Amino acid sequence: MIVFFVAKQYVHTMRLRPYGEEDHWLTEALEGDPEVMRHLGGPAPLGRARQVHERRLAAAGEWYRTILAGPHDTPAGVVAVFGTAWQGEEIAELGIMLLPGLRQRHGVAVGAIRLLVAEVHASGRVPRLHAFIAPANAAAAAVARRVGFVSGGTVDVDYEGVPIRCEHWALDLGAPAG
């Protein structure tokens, strides 16, 4: 599926493709960028990006997608739904990371999340998605709200061994589309 979005008066295309070996550089760029990682405890220590990349490649049954945007299918970031333990149960968590600059604040996050949510919903395997957003990350909260997530209050979570205070957001998917 391809979605169109408007950025500075130009119409662009966007699509998702499964995350692959060729995306290691993208994970290195995202995990090592101070702006991207500012709400997640700062840039990743040396070697963590390789571990994250390998974990994504090995994640059977989870949805890790590379966001391709613009007329040349330029990688813009990663959007994912993955299983994680929270409050004693396994949940489906949504996460997104965009390269800094033109990829942010132009509808790419909303479009990518909508594409992935449609894919996850159609699978019928996930009744509810969760997202954990730092209270200071107003842009991410606005995206969550636009996509239909509802805030459930502030909680403490662990991100790669770093404790972080976050706002818990949830989106009920209900029955599969079709």
Short mmCIF file of C-alpha atoms in Angstrom, two decimals:
data_model
loop_
_atom_site.label_atom_id
_atom_site.label_comp_id
_atom_site.label_asym_id
_atom_site.label_seq_id
_atom_site.Cartn_x
_atom_site.Cartn_y
_atom_site.Cartn_z
CA MET A 1 0.00 0.00 0.00
CA ILE A 2 1.21 3.50 -0.79
CA VAL A 3 0.03 6.58 1.04
CA PHE A 4 0.32 10.15 -0.12
CA PHE A 5 1.18 12.99 2.22
CA VAL A 6 1.62 16.72 1.85
CA ALA A 7 4.83 18.40 2.95
CA LYS A 8 5.37 22.08 2.25
CA GLN A 9 2.79 22.13 -0.55
CA TYR A 10 4.22 19.12 -2.38
CA VAL A 11 2.58 15.71 -2.58
CA HIS A 12 4.91 12.85 -1.67
CA THR A 13 4.48 9.10 -1.58
CA MET A 14 5.33 6.78 1.25
CA ARG A 15 5.32 3.05 1.71
CA LEU A 16 6.59 0.48 4.16
CA ARG A 17 8.78 -2.50 3.46
CA PRO A 18 9.97 -5.22 5.82
CA TYR A 19 13.07 -4.20 7.78
CA GLY A 20 16.13 -5.97 6.38
CA GLU A 21 19.88 -6.45 6.57
CA GLU A 22 20.35 -3.37 4.37
CA ASP A 23 18.84 -1.23 7.15
CA HIS A 24 21.73 -1.58 9.61
CA TRP A 25 23.01 1.88 8.65
CA LEU A 26 19.54 3.29 9.38
CA THR A 27 19.47 1.78 12.87
CA GLU A 28 23.00 3.12 13.50
CA ALA A 29 21.90 6.59 12.40
CA LEU A 30 18.72 6.54 14.50
CA GLU A 31 20.15 5.00 17.68
CA GLY A 32 23.22 7.24 17.58
CA ASP A 33 21.45 10.54 16.97
CA PRO A 34 21.09 12.77 20.06
CA GLU A 35 17.91 14.42 18.73
CA VAL A 36 16.19 11.11 17.89
CA MET A 37 17.19 9.56 21.22
CA ARG A 38 16.68 12.58 23.50
CA HIS A 39 13.50 11.12 25.09
CA LEU A 40 14.98 7.61 25.28
CA GLY A 41 17.99 8.17 27.49
CA GLY A 42 20.36 9.65 24.89
CA PRO A 43 22.37 8.15 22.04
CA ALA A 44 22.99 4.42 22.23
CA PRO A 45 26.31 3.22 23.60
CA LEU A 46 28.71 1.69 21.10
CA GLY A 47 27.49 -1.72 19.92
CA ARG A 48 23.84 -1.36 20.96
CA ALA A 49 22.70 -0.41 17.46
CA ARG A 50 24.10 -3.73 16.15
CA GLN A 51 22.18 -5.59 18.88
CA VAL A 52 18.97 -3.71 18.06
CA HIS A 53 19.47 -4.46 14.34
CA GLU A 54 20.03 -8.17 14.98
CA ARG A 55 16.98 -8.33 17.27
CA ARG A 56 14.81 -6.74 14.57
CA LEU A 57 16.04 -9.20 11.95
CA ALA A 58 15.31 -12.16 14.25
CA ALA A 59 11.84 -10.94 15.29
CA ALA A 60 9.58 -13.49 13.61
CA GLY A 61 5.90 -12.63 13.87
CA GLU A 62 6.53 -8.99 14.68
CA TRP A 63 6.17 -6.01 12.41
CA TYR A 64 9.40 -4.08 11.82
CA ARG A 65 9.07 -1.86 8.78
CA THR A 66 11.36 0.61 7.06
CA ILE A 67 9.59 3.80 6.05
CA LEU A 68 10.33 4.77 2.45
CA ALA A 69 9.32 8.30 1.52
CA GLY A 70 9.40 10.54 -1.51
CA PRO A 71 9.74 9.84 -5.20
CA HIS A 72 12.99 7.91 -4.71
CA ASP A 73 11.82 5.67 -1.83
CA THR A 74 14.37 7.25 0.52
CA PRO A 75 14.55 5.54 3.92
CA ALA A 76 13.05 7.94 6.46
CA GLY A 77 12.95 5.79 9.59
CA VAL A 78 11.55 2.66 11.20
CA VAL A 79 8.04 1.94 12.48
CA ALA A 80 7.28 -1.24 14.39
CA VAL A 81 4.80 -3.24 16.40
CA PHE A 82 6.54 -5.72 18.66
CA GLY A 83 5.81 -7.83 21.70
CA THR A 84 7.00 -6.59 25.06
CA ALA A 85 6.36 -7.47 28.69
CA TRP A 86 4.46 -4.86 30.68
CA GLN A 87 2.73 -5.19 34.03
CA GLY A 88 3.13 -8.96 33.99
CA GLU A 89 1.68 -9.60 30.54
CA GLU A 90 2.80 -9.62 26.92
CA ILE A 91 1.51 -6.61 24.98
CA ALA A 92 1.89 -5.27 21.44
CA GLU A 93 3.85 -2.01 21.51
CA LEU A 94 4.10 0.50 18.69
CA GLY A 95 7.27 2.51 18.19
CA ILE A 96 8.55 4.85 15.52
CA MET A 97 11.87 6.60 14.90
CA LEU A 98 12.40 9.10 12.11
CA LEU A 99 15.64 10.53 10.82
CA PRO A 100 15.95 14.17 11.86
CA GLY A 101 15.26 16.99 9.45
CA LEU A 102 12.75 16.97 6.65
CA ARG A 103 11.31 13.58 7.64
CA GLN A 104 9.90 15.03 10.85
CA ARG A 105 6.92 17.36 11.16
CA HIS A 106 5.59 16.66 7.66
CA GLY A 107 3.07 13.87 8.18
CA VAL A 108 5.49 10.98 7.74
CA ALA A 109 4.91 9.60 11.26
CA VAL A 110 1.11 9.73 10.98
CA GLY A 111 1.15 8.13 7.53
CA ALA A 112 3.60 5.38 8.51
CA ILE A 113 1.70 4.53 11.68
CA ARG A 114 -1.61 4.40 9.83
CA LEU A 115 -0.14 2.02 7.25
CA LEU A 116 1.28 -0.27 9.92
CA VAL A 117 -1.85 -0.16 12.09
CA ALA A 118 -3.91 -1.23 9.04
CA GLU A 119 -1.54 -4.15 8.45
CA VAL A 120 -1.60 -5.25 12.09
CA HIS A 121 -5.39 -4.85 12.30
CA ALA A 122 -5.90 -6.95 9.15
CA SER A 123 -3.83 -9.78 10.70
CA GLY A 124 -6.46 -10.19 13.46
CA ARG A 125 -3.69 -11.16 15.90
CA VAL A 126 -3.55 -7.96 17.96
CA PRO A 127 -6.64 -6.54 19.68
CA ARG A 128 -4.86 -3.55 21.24
CA LEU A 129 -1.73 -1.50 20.60
CA HIS A 130 0.24 0.33 23.27
CA ALA A 131 2.70 3.21 22.97
CA PHE A 132 4.86 4.80 25.64
CA ILE A 133 5.72 8.46 25.07
CA ALA A 134 7.85 10.77 27.22
CA PRO A 135 5.66 13.53 28.70
CA ALA A 136 7.99 16.15 27.19
CA ASN A 137 7.55 14.69 23.69
CA ALA A 138 4.52 16.78 22.67
CA ALA A 139 5.01 16.02 18.96
CA ALA A 140 4.79 12.25 19.50
CA ALA A 141 1.73 12.69 21.74
CA ALA A 142 0.06 14.75 19.01
CA VAL A 143 0.78 12.00 16.45
CA ALA A 144 -0.64 9.35 18.79
CA ARG A 145 -3.79 11.41 19.29
CA ARG A 146 -4.21 11.96 15.52
CA VAL A 147 -3.95 8.22 14.88
CA GLY A 148 -6.58 7.44 17.53
CA PHE A 149 -4.55 6.46 20.58
CA VAL A 150 -5.99 7.44 23.98
CA SER A 151 -3.84 8.45 26.94
CA GLY A 152 -4.02 6.24 30.01
CA GLY A 153 -1.79 8.23 32.37
CA THR A 154 1.85 8.27 33.37
CA VAL A 155 3.84 5.09 34.02
CA ASP A 156 7.46 3.99 34.46
CA VAL A 157 8.98 1.81 31.71
CA ASP A 158 12.38 0.41 30.82
CA TYR A 159 13.99 1.26 27.47
CA GLU A 160 17.10 -0.82 26.78
CA GLY A 161 17.93 -0.84 30.50
CA VAL A 162 17.16 2.86 31.01
CA PRO A 163 14.20 3.66 33.31
CA ILE A 164 11.96 6.29 31.71
CA ARG A 165 8.79 8.01 32.89
CA CYS A 166 6.23 7.88 30.05
CA GLU A 167 2.64 8.50 29.21
CA HIS A 168 0.86 5.26 28.32
CA TRP A 169 -1.25 5.44 25.15
CA ALA A 170 -3.51 2.67 23.80
CA LEU A 171 -5.44 2.00 20.61
CA ASP A 172 -8.14 -0.66 20.51
CA LEU A 173 -8.14 -2.47 17.18
CA GLY A 174 -11.18 -4.65 17.85
CA ALA A 175 -12.06 -7.22 15.24
CA PRO A 176 -9.87 -7.59 12.13
CA ALA A 177 -10.67 -5.45 9.10
CA GLY A 178 -12.39 -7.14 6.27
#
